[in-house]
Short mmCIF file of C-alpha atoms and ligand atoms in Angstrom, two decimals:
data_model
loop_
_atom_site.label_atom_id
_atom_site.label_comp_id
_atom_site.label_asym_id
_atom_site.label_seq_id
_atom_site.Cartn_x
_atom_site.Cartn_y
_atom_site.Cartn_z
CA MET A 8 -158.37 -12.95 -188.09
CA PRO A 9 -156.70 -12.12 -184.68
CA HIS A 10 -156.84 -8.68 -182.64
CA THR A 11 -153.59 -6.40 -183.01
CA ALA A 12 -151.33 -4.08 -181.39
CA ARG A 13 -149.99 -1.11 -182.70
CA PHE A 14 -146.93 1.09 -182.17
CA VAL A 15 -144.29 3.05 -183.47
CA ILE A 16 -140.55 2.90 -183.94
CA ASP A 17 -138.96 6.05 -184.50
CA PRO A 18 -135.01 6.84 -183.18
CA GLU A 19 -135.25 9.93 -182.82
CA PHE A 20 -137.22 8.90 -179.40
CA SER A 21 -135.45 7.95 -177.20
CA VAL A 22 -135.84 6.54 -173.09
CA GLY A 23 -131.61 5.60 -171.61
CA ASP A 24 -129.31 4.16 -172.94
CA VAL A 25 -128.94 0.22 -171.66
CA ASP A 26 -126.82 -0.33 -169.25
CA PRO A 27 -125.27 -3.45 -169.78
CA ARG A 28 -125.53 -4.13 -166.01
CA LEU A 29 -129.04 -4.73 -166.67
CA TYR A 30 -128.22 -8.31 -167.44
CA GLY A 31 -126.89 -8.90 -163.96
CA THR A 32 -127.77 -12.26 -162.01
CA PHE A 33 -127.24 -13.63 -158.80
CA VAL A 34 -124.82 -16.56 -156.76
CA GLU A 35 -125.30 -17.30 -153.63
CA HIS A 36 -124.62 -19.62 -151.13
CA MET A 37 -127.55 -21.20 -151.16
CA GLY A 38 -128.32 -24.82 -152.07
CA ARG A 39 -126.48 -25.34 -155.16
CA CYS A 40 -126.17 -22.31 -156.57
CA VAL A 41 -122.62 -22.18 -155.68
CA TYR A 42 -121.70 -26.42 -154.37
CA THR A 43 -122.53 -28.23 -157.86
CA GLY A 44 -123.75 -25.40 -159.53
CA ILE A 45 -120.67 -23.49 -160.28
CA HIS A 46 -117.94 -25.26 -158.88
CA ASP A 47 -117.42 -29.28 -158.37
CA PRO A 48 -114.33 -29.40 -158.03
CA GLY A 49 -115.56 -34.44 -159.49
CA HIS A 50 -117.30 -33.32 -162.32
CA PRO A 51 -115.12 -34.46 -165.52
CA THR A 52 -115.08 -30.25 -167.05
CA ALA A 53 -113.78 -28.84 -164.26
CA ASP A 54 -111.21 -26.31 -163.88
CA ALA A 55 -107.66 -26.63 -161.82
CA ASP A 56 -110.11 -24.64 -159.04
CA GLY A 57 -112.92 -27.36 -158.98
CA PHE A 58 -114.66 -24.63 -161.91
CA ARG A 59 -117.52 -26.55 -163.77
CA GLY A 60 -116.19 -25.81 -166.90
CA ASP A 61 -119.29 -26.92 -168.80
CA VAL A 62 -121.22 -24.20 -166.81
CA ALA A 63 -118.64 -21.33 -167.35
CA GLU A 64 -119.94 -21.82 -171.57
CA LEU A 65 -123.93 -21.48 -170.34
CA VAL A 66 -123.04 -18.62 -168.64
CA ARG A 67 -120.97 -17.10 -171.40
CA GLU A 68 -124.03 -17.97 -172.97
CA LEU A 69 -126.62 -17.09 -171.42
CA GLY A 70 -124.83 -13.24 -171.95
CA THR A 71 -124.69 -11.81 -168.76
CA GLY A 72 -122.44 -8.92 -167.63
CA LEU A 73 -122.56 -8.96 -163.69
CA VAL A 74 -122.99 -11.61 -160.78
CA ARG A 75 -123.30 -10.40 -157.31
CA TYR A 76 -121.99 -12.64 -154.28
CA PRO A 77 -122.47 -13.93 -151.61
CA GLY A 78 -125.63 -12.98 -150.70
CA GLY A 79 -128.80 -12.94 -150.71
CA ASN A 80 -129.59 -13.34 -146.80
CA PHE A 81 -126.86 -15.81 -146.39
CA VAL A 82 -124.69 -12.35 -146.58
CA SER A 83 -126.24 -11.36 -143.65
CA GLY A 84 -124.07 -13.95 -141.45
CA TYR A 85 -121.01 -14.21 -143.14
CA HIS A 86 -117.87 -14.16 -141.82
CA TRP A 87 -116.14 -13.37 -145.12
CA GLU A 88 -112.86 -14.02 -143.45
CA ASP A 89 -113.57 -17.23 -142.95
CA GLY A 90 -113.18 -17.67 -146.91
CA VAL A 91 -110.32 -16.57 -147.59
CA GLY A 92 -106.58 -17.96 -147.06
CA PRO A 93 -105.89 -21.73 -147.49
CA VAL A 94 -109.50 -23.95 -147.78
CA ALA A 95 -107.77 -27.29 -145.19
CA ASP A 96 -107.64 -23.93 -142.47
CA ARG A 97 -111.44 -22.57 -143.54
CA PRO A 98 -114.08 -23.68 -140.47
CA ARG A 99 -117.30 -24.90 -141.21
CA ARG A 100 -120.01 -22.93 -140.44
CA LEU A 101 -123.71 -22.78 -139.79
CA ASP A 102 -125.64 -21.27 -141.76
CA LEU A 103 -128.31 -19.27 -139.48
CA ALA A 104 -130.27 -18.05 -142.72
CA TRP A 105 -130.31 -20.95 -144.82
CA ARG A 106 -130.04 -23.76 -142.25
CA SER A 107 -126.86 -25.52 -144.10
CA ILE A 108 -123.68 -25.85 -143.49
CA GLU A 109 -120.79 -23.77 -145.05
CA THR A 110 -117.93 -25.23 -145.54
CA ASN A 111 -116.07 -22.25 -147.28
CA ARG A 112 -114.35 -24.16 -150.08
CA VAL A 113 -115.23 -21.02 -152.23
CA GLY A 114 -115.50 -18.01 -151.39
CA THR A 115 -113.65 -13.96 -151.69
CA ASN A 116 -110.66 -15.04 -154.17
CA GLU A 117 -112.02 -17.82 -155.87
CA PHE A 118 -115.22 -15.87 -156.77
CA LEU A 119 -113.38 -13.15 -157.78
CA GLY A 120 -111.12 -14.83 -159.97
CA TRP A 121 -113.41 -17.30 -161.42
CA ALA A 122 -115.51 -13.93 -162.34
CA ARG A 123 -113.01 -11.95 -164.24
CA GLN A 124 -111.82 -15.42 -166.12
CA LEU A 125 -115.47 -14.96 -167.65
CA GLY A 126 -115.34 -11.32 -167.73
CA LEU A 127 -117.22 -10.44 -165.08
CA ASP A 128 -118.06 -7.70 -163.25
CA PRO A 129 -118.87 -9.00 -159.62
CA MET A 130 -121.18 -7.12 -157.13
CA MET A 131 -120.49 -7.72 -153.71
CA ALA A 132 -122.49 -7.41 -150.41
CA VAL A 133 -120.53 -6.78 -147.58
CA ASN A 134 -122.87 -7.86 -143.60
CA LEU A 135 -124.52 -5.50 -142.52
CA GLY A 136 -126.86 -7.94 -140.10
CA THR A 137 -124.42 -9.44 -137.20
CA ARG A 138 -121.23 -7.35 -138.44
CA GLY A 139 -120.85 -3.23 -139.21
CA ILE A 140 -118.19 -0.80 -140.78
CA ASP A 141 -115.60 -2.97 -139.27
CA ALA A 142 -115.46 -5.88 -141.25
CA ALA A 143 -116.72 -3.75 -144.46
CA ARG A 144 -113.97 -1.79 -144.68
CA ALA A 145 -111.64 -4.44 -144.38
CA LEU A 146 -113.08 -6.21 -147.26
CA VAL A 147 -112.94 -3.58 -149.81
CA GLU A 148 -108.87 -2.72 -148.68
CA TYR A 149 -109.21 -7.09 -148.74
CA CYS A 150 -110.10 -6.43 -152.81
CA ASN A 151 -109.23 -3.17 -153.54
CA HIS A 152 -105.87 -1.59 -151.61
CA PRO A 153 -102.55 -2.27 -153.75
CA GLY A 154 -100.60 -3.61 -150.95
CA GLY A 155 -98.49 -2.04 -147.53
CA THR A 156 -101.70 -3.20 -144.97
CA ALA A 157 -102.17 -5.17 -142.98
CA TRP A 158 -105.21 -6.53 -145.05
CA SER A 159 -103.57 -5.78 -148.89
CA ASP A 160 -101.10 -8.25 -148.05
CA LEU A 161 -102.80 -10.37 -146.52
CA ARG A 162 -105.13 -10.99 -150.29
CA VAL A 163 -101.21 -11.06 -151.63
CA LYS A 164 -99.82 -13.80 -148.71
CA HIS A 165 -102.76 -15.22 -150.56
CA GLY A 166 -101.80 -15.58 -153.38
CA VAL A 167 -103.66 -12.72 -155.24
CA SER A 168 -100.91 -9.74 -155.78
CA ASP A 169 -103.11 -7.63 -157.97
CA PRO A 170 -106.35 -6.30 -156.24
CA HIS A 171 -109.36 -7.01 -157.33
CA GLY A 172 -111.09 -3.80 -157.16
CA VAL A 173 -114.44 -4.18 -157.31
CA LYS A 174 -116.28 -1.42 -157.96
CA LEU A 175 -119.93 -1.81 -157.26
CA TRP A 176 -120.69 -2.73 -153.54
CA CYS A 177 -124.06 -3.52 -151.75
CA LEU A 178 -124.62 -2.09 -147.48
CA GLY A 179 -125.82 -4.93 -146.86
CA ASN A 180 -129.20 -7.23 -148.25
CA GLU A 181 -133.08 -6.81 -147.06
CA MET A 182 -132.22 -5.26 -144.31
CA ASP A 183 -135.93 -4.40 -144.02
CA GLY A 184 -136.88 -8.27 -143.58
CA PRO A 185 -138.17 -9.79 -140.05
CA TRP A 186 -136.36 -13.03 -141.63
CA GLN A 187 -132.82 -11.14 -142.22
CA THR A 188 -130.39 -11.97 -139.00
CA GLY A 189 -129.86 -8.91 -137.90
CA HIS A 190 -133.26 -7.12 -139.03
CA LYS A 191 -132.71 -3.41 -138.28
CA THR A 192 -135.08 -0.64 -138.41
CA ALA A 193 -134.98 2.52 -141.51
CA THR A 194 -132.84 4.39 -139.00
CA GLU A 195 -130.91 1.99 -137.62
CA TYR A 196 -130.32 0.43 -141.43
CA GLY A 197 -129.41 4.39 -142.09
CA ARG A 198 -127.22 5.59 -139.62
CA LEU A 199 -125.65 1.80 -140.53
CA ALA A 200 -125.28 1.95 -144.22
CA ALA A 201 -124.30 5.37 -144.40
CA GLU A 202 -120.96 5.25 -141.90
CA ALA A 203 -120.34 1.94 -143.59
CA GLY A 204 -120.33 3.26 -146.70
CA LYS A 205 -118.08 6.27 -146.06
CA ALA A 206 -115.56 4.15 -144.49
CA MET A 207 -115.42 1.85 -147.45
CA ARG A 208 -115.34 5.15 -150.36
CA GLN A 209 -112.24 6.19 -147.57
CA VAL A 210 -110.48 2.99 -148.22
CA ASP A 211 -110.99 3.15 -152.21
CA PRO A 212 -113.18 6.41 -152.95
CA SER A 213 -113.76 5.41 -156.84
CA ILE A 214 -116.41 2.09 -155.17
CA GLU A 215 -120.02 2.39 -156.12
CA LEU A 216 -122.24 1.46 -153.45
CA VAL A 217 -126.43 0.27 -153.44
CA ALA A 218 -128.27 1.43 -150.13
CA CYS A 219 -131.24 -1.07 -149.21
CA GLY A 220 -134.73 -1.00 -150.35
CA SER A 221 -136.92 -2.85 -149.09
CA SER A 222 -137.33 -6.75 -149.89
CA ASN A 223 -140.54 -6.25 -151.62
CA SER A 224 -143.48 -3.43 -152.45
CA ARG A 225 -146.24 -5.80 -150.27
CA MET A 226 -143.30 -5.09 -147.10
CA PRO A 227 -145.40 -2.55 -144.55
CA THR A 228 -143.09 -0.04 -144.43
CA PHE A 229 -142.73 -0.02 -147.96
CA GLY A 230 -141.76 3.56 -149.01
CA THR A 231 -140.92 4.38 -145.54
CA TRP A 232 -138.29 2.73 -145.70
CA GLU A 233 -136.92 3.74 -149.05
CA ARG A 234 -137.66 7.26 -147.73
CA GLU A 235 -135.81 6.84 -144.32
CA VAL A 236 -133.21 5.36 -145.64
CA LEU A 237 -132.19 7.70 -148.05
CA GLU A 238 -132.78 11.02 -146.29
CA GLN A 239 -129.85 9.19 -144.30
CA THR A 240 -127.96 8.12 -146.71
CA TYR A 241 -128.99 9.69 -149.56
CA ASP A 242 -124.82 12.01 -150.19
CA GLU A 243 -123.55 8.13 -149.80
CA VAL A 244 -124.93 5.50 -151.89
CA ASP A 245 -126.03 5.97 -155.76
CA TYR A 246 -128.27 3.07 -156.08
CA LEU A 247 -131.08 2.22 -154.50
CA SER A 248 -132.00 -1.90 -154.32
CA LEU A 249 -135.52 -3.28 -155.67
CA HIS A 250 -136.24 -7.01 -155.15
CA ALA A 251 -139.56 -8.93 -156.42
CA TYR A 252 -140.64 -12.22 -157.23
CA TYR A 253 -143.65 -13.87 -159.49
CA GLU A 254 -145.50 -16.60 -159.46
CA GLU A 255 -148.92 -17.99 -160.06
CA PHE A 256 -151.62 -18.03 -157.45
CA ASP A 257 -154.59 -20.43 -157.40
CA GLY A 258 -154.52 -20.81 -161.34
CA ASP A 259 -154.59 -16.54 -161.44
CA ARG A 260 -152.24 -17.15 -164.66
CA ALA A 261 -153.57 -13.94 -166.50
CA SER A 262 -152.89 -11.66 -163.78
CA PHE A 263 -149.30 -14.42 -163.64
CA LEU A 264 -148.17 -13.30 -167.03
CA ALA A 265 -149.01 -9.62 -166.17
CA SER A 266 -146.31 -9.25 -163.10
CA GLY A 267 -144.41 -6.59 -165.71
CA ALA A 268 -146.99 -4.38 -165.03
CA HIS A 269 -146.39 -5.11 -161.58
CA MET A 270 -142.85 -4.07 -161.56
CA ASP A 271 -142.96 -1.63 -163.95
CA GLN A 272 -145.97 0.49 -161.03
CA TYR A 273 -143.43 -0.86 -157.92
CA ILE A 274 -140.53 1.43 -159.77
CA ARG A 275 -142.66 4.82 -160.24
CA ASP A 276 -143.62 4.54 -156.62
CA VAL A 277 -139.63 3.81 -155.73
CA VAL A 278 -138.17 6.11 -158.02
CA SER A 279 -141.49 9.01 -157.15
CA THR A 280 -140.09 8.53 -153.63
CA ALA A 281 -136.47 8.41 -154.43
CA ASP A 282 -136.94 11.87 -156.11
CA HIS A 283 -138.61 13.08 -152.91
CA VAL A 284 -135.82 12.55 -151.05
CA ARG A 285 -133.91 15.08 -153.23
CA ALA A 286 -136.41 18.01 -153.59
CA VAL A 287 -136.43 17.92 -149.87
CA ARG A 288 -133.14 18.52 -149.47
CA GLY A 289 -131.72 20.46 -153.00
CA ALA A 290 -129.65 17.34 -154.02
CA LYS A 291 -128.33 17.37 -157.97
CA LYS A 292 -127.65 13.59 -158.17
CA HIS A 293 -130.68 11.54 -159.02
CA ILE A 294 -131.29 8.25 -157.10
CA LYS A 295 -130.57 5.05 -160.19
CA LEU A 296 -132.37 2.23 -158.66
CA SER A 297 -130.52 -1.36 -158.46
CA PHE A 298 -133.40 -4.11 -159.16
CA ASP A 299 -130.31 -6.51 -157.96
CA GLU A 300 -133.42 -9.51 -156.82
CA TRP A 301 -136.02 -10.64 -160.00
CA ASN A 302 -137.01 -13.12 -160.85
CA VAL A 303 -140.34 -15.95 -160.77
CA TRP A 304 -140.47 -17.80 -157.80
CA TYR A 305 -142.48 -20.31 -156.27
CA ALA A 306 -142.35 -19.17 -153.12
CA ALA A 307 -145.47 -21.34 -151.99
CA ARG A 308 -144.00 -24.24 -152.00
CA PHE A 309 -141.16 -23.49 -149.61
CA PRO A 310 -141.33 -24.35 -146.77
CA GLY A 311 -139.42 -21.59 -144.39
CA GLU A 312 -135.94 -21.11 -143.97
CA ARG A 313 -136.42 -22.24 -140.16
CA ASN A 314 -138.65 -26.09 -141.22
CA LEU A 315 -135.13 -27.02 -143.61
CA GLU A 316 -133.79 -29.74 -141.94
CA THR A 317 -129.63 -28.20 -140.85
CA ALA A 318 -127.62 -30.06 -145.12
CA GLU A 319 -124.62 -29.13 -146.84
CA THR A 320 -125.40 -28.37 -150.19
CA PRO A 321 -129.78 -28.50 -150.15
CA ARG A 322 -131.83 -29.37 -152.86
CA LEU A 323 -133.29 -25.20 -152.16
CA ILE A 324 -135.82 -24.13 -154.01
CA GLU A 325 -134.98 -25.77 -157.71
CA ASP A 326 -138.05 -24.29 -159.58
CA THR A 327 -138.19 -26.01 -162.71
CA TYR A 328 -139.51 -23.28 -164.95
CA SER A 329 -142.51 -23.35 -167.77
CA VAL A 330 -142.94 -21.79 -171.46
CA THR A 331 -145.40 -19.41 -169.54
CA ASP A 332 -142.99 -18.69 -167.04
CA ALA A 333 -140.42 -17.94 -169.39
CA ALA A 334 -142.60 -15.64 -171.16
CA VAL A 335 -143.00 -13.86 -168.13
CA VAL A 336 -139.52 -13.27 -167.89
CA GLY A 337 -139.26 -11.92 -170.44
CA SER A 338 -142.03 -9.21 -169.24
CA LEU A 339 -140.13 -8.53 -166.88
CA LEU A 340 -136.93 -7.76 -168.58
CA ILE A 341 -138.88 -6.12 -171.24
CA THR A 342 -140.71 -3.72 -167.74
CA LEU A 343 -136.81 -3.08 -166.50
CA LEU A 344 -135.95 -2.66 -169.86
CA ARG A 345 -138.57 0.49 -170.80
CA ASN A 346 -137.68 1.55 -166.98
CA ALA A 347 -133.88 2.37 -168.47
CA ASP A 348 -133.46 6.04 -167.45
CA ARG A 349 -133.45 4.63 -163.65
CA VAL A 350 -132.79 1.60 -163.28
CA ALA A 351 -128.76 0.89 -164.14
CA ILE A 352 -128.66 -2.54 -162.95
CA ALA A 353 -130.37 -6.07 -162.67
CA CYS A 354 -130.26 -9.66 -161.66
CA LEU A 355 -131.25 -12.28 -162.58
CA ALA A 356 -131.78 -13.96 -159.45
CA GLN A 357 -130.09 -16.61 -159.17
CA LEU A 358 -127.68 -17.72 -161.93
CA VAL A 359 -127.40 -21.72 -161.64
CA ASN A 360 -129.81 -23.97 -159.82
CA VAL A 361 -131.53 -22.01 -156.72
CA ILE A 362 -134.51 -20.77 -159.00
CA ALA A 363 -132.24 -20.49 -162.16
CA PRO A 364 -131.81 -20.09 -165.28
CA ILE A 365 -129.26 -22.89 -165.29
CA ARG A 366 -129.80 -26.45 -163.68
CA THR A 367 -126.94 -29.16 -163.07
CA GLU A 368 -126.39 -32.33 -161.00
CA PRO A 369 -123.85 -33.31 -159.46
CA GLY A 370 -120.61 -34.15 -161.78
CA GLY A 371 -123.28 -34.68 -164.70
CA ALA A 372 -125.79 -33.02 -166.58
CA SER A 373 -125.78 -28.73 -166.93
CA TRP A 374 -128.69 -27.59 -168.87
CA ARG A 375 -131.03 -24.54 -169.31
CA GLN A 376 -134.20 -23.98 -169.00
CA THR A 377 -137.05 -22.17 -170.93
CA THR A 378 -136.03 -18.66 -168.76
CA PHE A 379 -132.85 -18.78 -169.86
CA HIS A 380 -133.86 -18.23 -173.31
CA PRO A 381 -135.41 -14.95 -172.75
CA PHE A 382 -132.39 -13.52 -170.82
CA ALA A 383 -130.19 -14.70 -173.28
CA GLN A 384 -131.18 -13.07 -176.38
CA ALA A 385 -132.14 -10.26 -174.66
CA ALA A 386 -128.29 -9.65 -173.42
CA ARG A 387 -128.06 -10.14 -177.21
CA PHE A 388 -129.38 -8.25 -179.47
CA ALA A 389 -131.77 -5.63 -176.91
CA THR A 390 -128.63 -2.69 -176.83
CA GLY A 391 -127.53 0.56 -176.96
CA ARG A 392 -130.64 3.20 -176.53
CA VAL A 393 -134.38 2.17 -175.29
CA LEU A 394 -137.08 3.53 -177.84
CA ARG A 395 -139.75 5.46 -177.03
CA THR A 396 -142.76 2.64 -177.68
CA ASP A 397 -146.35 3.43 -176.91
CA ALA A 398 -148.70 0.21 -178.38
CA THR A 399 -152.82 0.56 -178.50
CA GLY A 400 -154.65 -2.49 -179.07
CA PRO A 401 -156.23 -5.01 -177.06
CA ARG A 402 -156.18 -4.89 -172.89
CA ILE A 403 -157.00 -8.54 -170.73
CA ASP A 404 -158.55 -7.72 -167.69
CA THR A 405 -156.85 -9.29 -164.56
CA PRO A 406 -157.60 -9.41 -161.09
CA GLN A 407 -154.88 -8.35 -159.67
CA TYR A 408 -153.49 -5.64 -161.62
CA GLY A 409 -156.46 -4.14 -163.70
CA ASP A 410 -156.60 -3.36 -167.12
CA VAL A 411 -154.07 -3.59 -168.92
CA SER A 412 -151.83 -4.52 -172.50
CA THR A 413 -151.79 -7.68 -174.43
CA LEU A 414 -148.78 -6.32 -175.95
CA ASP A 415 -145.75 -6.28 -173.46
CA THR A 416 -143.20 -4.68 -175.73
CA VAL A 417 -139.73 -2.55 -176.01
CA VAL A 418 -137.62 -1.67 -178.96
CA THR A 419 -133.87 -1.09 -179.30
CA HIS A 420 -131.59 0.61 -181.12
CA ASP A 421 -127.79 -0.10 -182.05
CA GLU A 422 -126.94 3.31 -183.13
CA GLU A 423 -123.61 2.25 -184.65
CA SER A 424 -124.85 -0.97 -187.15
CA GLY A 425 -128.73 0.60 -186.39
CA ALA A 426 -130.31 -2.68 -185.78
CA LEU A 427 -133.20 -2.39 -184.25
CA THR A 428 -134.76 -5.81 -181.80
CA VAL A 429 -138.40 -5.79 -180.97
CA LEU A 430 -138.90 -7.95 -177.71
CA ALA A 431 -142.81 -8.34 -177.80
CA VAL A 432 -144.91 -10.13 -175.07
CA ASN A 433 -148.38 -11.17 -176.57
CA ARG A 434 -149.92 -12.27 -173.11
CA ASP A 435 -152.94 -13.28 -174.23
CA GLN A 436 -153.70 -17.43 -173.35
CA GLU A 437 -155.93 -18.12 -176.17
CA GLN A 438 -155.48 -16.01 -179.22
CA PRO A 439 -152.09 -14.66 -181.33
CA LEU A 440 -151.62 -11.70 -181.11
CA ARG A 441 -150.71 -9.58 -184.20
CA LEU A 442 -148.24 -6.71 -184.28
CA GLU A 443 -148.01 -3.60 -186.28
CA ALA A 444 -145.12 -1.12 -186.69
CA ALA A 445 -144.84 2.17 -188.36
CA LEU A 446 -141.12 2.65 -189.15
CA ARG A 447 -139.94 6.03 -189.15
CA GLY A 448 -136.96 8.09 -189.41
CA ALA A 449 -133.82 6.53 -189.15
CA ALA A 450 -136.03 2.93 -188.49
CA ALA A 451 -137.56 3.78 -192.03
CA GLY A 452 -136.47 1.38 -194.83
CA HIS A 453 -135.41 -1.41 -192.42
CA ARG A 454 -135.78 -4.97 -192.98
CA VAL A 455 -136.45 -8.19 -191.51
CA VAL A 456 -133.42 -10.10 -190.41
CA GLU A 457 -135.33 -12.57 -188.41
CA HIS A 458 -138.48 -13.17 -186.32
CA LEU A 459 -137.74 -15.67 -183.34
CA VAL A 460 -140.23 -16.26 -180.55
CA LEU A 461 -140.87 -19.18 -178.13
CA SER A 462 -143.92 -20.67 -177.26
CA ASP A 463 -146.09 -23.77 -177.10
CA GLN A 464 -149.16 -25.78 -177.29
CA ASP A 465 -148.49 -27.02 -173.90
CA PRO A 466 -147.78 -23.31 -171.73
CA ASP A 467 -146.31 -25.36 -169.18
CA ALA A 468 -143.84 -27.46 -171.29
CA VAL A 469 -140.87 -27.50 -169.45
CA ASN A 470 -136.99 -28.24 -169.58
CA THR A 471 -135.88 -30.97 -168.07
CA GLU A 472 -132.29 -33.16 -167.61
CA ALA A 473 -134.00 -36.21 -169.42
CA GLU A 474 -135.50 -33.54 -172.65
CA PRO A 475 -132.96 -30.11 -172.05
CA ASP A 476 -134.16 -28.43 -175.16
CA ARG A 477 -137.71 -29.90 -174.86
CA VAL A 478 -138.40 -25.47 -175.48
CA VAL A 479 -135.97 -23.77 -177.48
CA PRO A 480 -136.82 -20.19 -179.58
CA ARG A 481 -137.53 -20.93 -183.21
CA ARG A 482 -137.99 -18.97 -186.42
CA SER A 483 -141.31 -18.07 -187.42
CA SER A 484 -142.71 -17.56 -190.38
CA GLY A 485 -144.18 -14.56 -191.78
CA THR A 486 -142.84 -11.70 -190.56
CA HIS A 487 -142.14 -9.17 -193.40
CA ILE A 488 -142.47 -5.32 -194.22
CA THR A 489 -145.79 -4.15 -195.64
CA ALA A 490 -146.02 -2.23 -199.16
CA GLU A 491 -146.84 0.83 -196.97
CA GLY A 492 -143.73 0.60 -194.39
CA ALA A 493 -144.64 -1.06 -191.31
CA LEU A 494 -143.01 -3.88 -189.15
CA ALA A 495 -146.18 -6.72 -189.12
CA ALA A 496 -145.93 -10.18 -187.54
CA GLU A 497 -148.50 -12.19 -185.72
CA LEU A 498 -147.31 -12.86 -181.99
CA PRO A 499 -148.86 -16.87 -180.40
CA PRO A 500 -150.37 -17.00 -177.71
CA VAL A 501 -148.26 -16.40 -174.23
CA SER A 502 -145.07 -16.10 -176.31
CA TRP A 503 -142.23 -14.52 -176.01
CA ASN A 504 -141.24 -13.02 -179.20
CA VAL A 505 -137.30 -10.71 -180.43
CA ILE A 506 -137.73 -9.28 -184.03
CA ARG A 507 -134.83 -8.00 -185.39
CA LEU A 508 -134.19 -5.28 -187.93
CA ALA A 509 -131.68 -4.07 -189.80
CA PRO A 510 -130.83 -1.96 -192.46
CA GLN A 511 -131.18 -2.62 -195.88
CA VAL A 512 -127.79 -3.35 -197.36
CA SER A 513 -127.73 -0.28 -200.13
O1 AHR B 5 -132.75 -15.03 -153.96
C1 AHR B 5 -133.28 -15.63 -152.04
C2 AHR B 5 -133.66 -14.49 -151.14
O2 AHR B 5 -134.33 -14.05 -151.37
C3 AHR B 5 -132.41 -14.28 -150.92
O3 AHR B 5 -131.36 -14.85 -150.23
C4 AHR B 5 -133.32 -13.36 -150.73
O4 AHR B 5 -132.34 -12.06 -150.49
C5 AHR B 5 -134.48 -13.21 -150.89
O5 AHR B 5 -135.11 -13.11 -150.14
#
């Protein structure tokens, strides 16, 4: 008999709405994310602007609605003016973040045009590393001002008559990190971010702003950085950023599978810090969180930016993801959704090739990594409101995060259709886990539409160009409503599960 985890599904009790921006992704000028990733003029499916049609199809299928651009560390040395105007006149630059040659073949207008074609909302970052207030407000004016000023008329001259209307802006990237070009102390960054944000909003009062939080929760300044930055920027910004990457260390898979527990604590710590600043200021506004970089990244295998050969379009951090990695990505998605009351924005980093759900070969194939599937399924089915779920059941003792629940789950409810979606990960590496959920209130009487599961006899199985569909979600049989009216399902070891319920048709 597998061990059992139990919880209650009752649409009366919700955490908050699922902001569609939780299903964001990230395109950085890094490695092959842009060049030969989304953009590859020689590719047989390329459109007139050189963007790959096969990748566009996969991006649509992934279901992301928001894309952050152009960095990442890249943005901290970027001159956005290099990437606009006639392509032939654009300079080749040495990108210090990744020691790459940036041709500037793709820039602001090309990216925003691509995003618009795919129905994606852009989230643009400004350079607060080597640049500042003036370049930032000029970029907002170039993008969003209708016309009749030097910067907006330049955009029109560059062939874009209608303003791009970019609503969401990041005030720099990971400015607390010593690796960042133009790294700053919290005091230096806070002042600059507040003034840059103010000027950007003077250009376009409708924009929303994200201040940089810590690069990760292990930074020595974590906590104090958030407090000091918010003390200076509280009135100007809407969101504070969080970044986290997870990997398996020294064969400690139990902790790796419990990465969501770390992410959950990290979110709570940042919420507490933001609310402390709110209390001290007597402010009304709550700062929301933008988890604008998250993923599995085998960073220990990365030689470090200082050890990279200078190249154009190098293959950088093209991690190949396994079934276990997909379960962890699923668990991180569950964590973000469970915190939907405060996390409004989240970006899987990155979109193509660079630690990405989509892989491509230059001029050749494109395929879905294992991690593509949990993201695409959550974006498609986990919409509406997040319900409160408190599971009881077996637990796992992990070296890094202590005692964690074997079941990681979240439930969403679409009020209009009545559909319920249960996302669940079984963290146990050996045993299946039985899930039992009592259906109460408006959930009572629902039927099972389907149970899709991603798991494999080999938890290290991956998708490759030669075998792109080695790992795909499959239908699981046996999931049913018990005589007592509860949902009952069995989750294989190390698995990602989507169980869809709908009201009975009367
Ligand atoms: O996503 C890769 C890099 O990770 C980003 O450029 C940076 O912001 C983070 O450290």
